[in-house]
Amino acid sequence: AATEDGSGLIHPMAPSDDPDTVHWISHIFARDEMGNLVALCELLPTDPAPATCTFQVPPGVLSLRPFEFCNKHGLYVGQTVTVSE
């Protein structure tokens, strides 16, 4: 996942047997304008960076809000985006 500030930094996906070193996005999900969960991807520290989640947008969905969970920093909430037809 890339930063919103435009710096181009990408969140690490850093596997390790050391619990103090392992650092990754464990889950990415999206909710629609009604708060319904429309996508959920579970990731592993060994998955490549940037972390991604690919899914089909259900018919009738007007907007999506992305979320991602980092094992060290917790939940990140992205900006709501309008879905184009």
XYZ file of C-alpha atoms in Angstrom:
85
model
C 0.000 0.000 0.000
C 1.342 3.420 -0.917
C 1.129 6.549 1.208
C -1.532 9.179 0.554
C 0.943 12.053 0.838
C 2.391 11.315 -2.575
C 5.825 10.472 -1.245
C 5.687 7.166 -3.096
C 6.668 5.172 -0.026
C 5.312 1.634 -0.020
C 4.430 -0.193 3.170
C 6.830 -3.104 3.744
C 5.914 -6.755 3.532
C 8.793 -8.000 5.695
C 8.729 -11.653 6.741
C 10.791 -12.770 9.716
C 10.863 -15.441 12.395
C 11.526 -12.625 14.862
C 8.186 -11.206 16.101
C 9.878 -7.834 16.695
C 10.949 -7.627 13.038
C 8.053 -9.096 11.040
C 6.040 -6.218 9.557
C 3.237 -6.483 6.999
C -0.271 -5.634 5.900
C -2.272 -8.627 7.118
C -5.675 -7.647 5.708
C -7.132 -5.293 3.131
C -10.869 -4.769 2.895
C -13.435 -2.416 1.379
C -16.853 -1.241 2.529
C -19.569 0.313 0.394
C -21.624 3.439 1.123
C -23.930 1.421 3.402
C -21.015 0.011 5.392
C -21.360 -3.439 3.829
C -18.177 -5.466 3.471
C -17.641 -5.949 -0.267
C -14.075 -7.306 -0.291
C -11.661 -8.933 2.137
C -8.155 -10.144 1.349
C -5.894 -11.862 3.863
C -2.185 -11.414 3.170
C 1.031 -13.050 4.313
C 4.319 -11.330 5.200
C 5.884 -13.206 2.280
C 3.490 -11.633 -0.253
C 5.133 -9.002 -2.478
C 4.954 -5.271 -1.773
C 2.920 -3.302 -2.418
C 0.098 -5.185 -0.720
C -2.900 -5.543 -3.043
C -6.474 -6.776 -3.001
C -8.309 -7.393 -6.282
C -12.088 -7.851 -6.372
C -15.211 -7.270 -8.430
C -17.346 -4.286 -7.392
C -20.892 -5.525 -6.777
C -23.649 -4.054 -8.988
C -25.270 -0.940 -7.558
C -22.361 0.069 -5.328
C -21.882 3.853 -5.472
C -18.736 4.297 -3.384
C -16.002 2.333 -1.655
C -13.825 3.019 1.353
C -10.580 1.029 1.680
C -9.069 -0.239 4.909
C -5.847 -2.067 5.652
C -4.481 -3.568 8.815
C -0.784 -3.481 9.691
C 0.469 -5.962 12.297
C 2.520 -3.196 13.969
C 0.528 0.007 13.443
C -3.078 -1.143 13.369
C -5.881 -0.008 11.106
C -5.440 2.492 8.282
C -8.586 4.023 6.768
C -8.441 5.389 3.233
C -10.497 8.062 1.519
C -13.901 7.113 0.142
C -13.908 6.902 -3.649
C -16.850 7.132 -6.038
C -17.417 4.115 -8.236
C -17.861 4.931 -11.908
C -20.092 2.851 -14.121
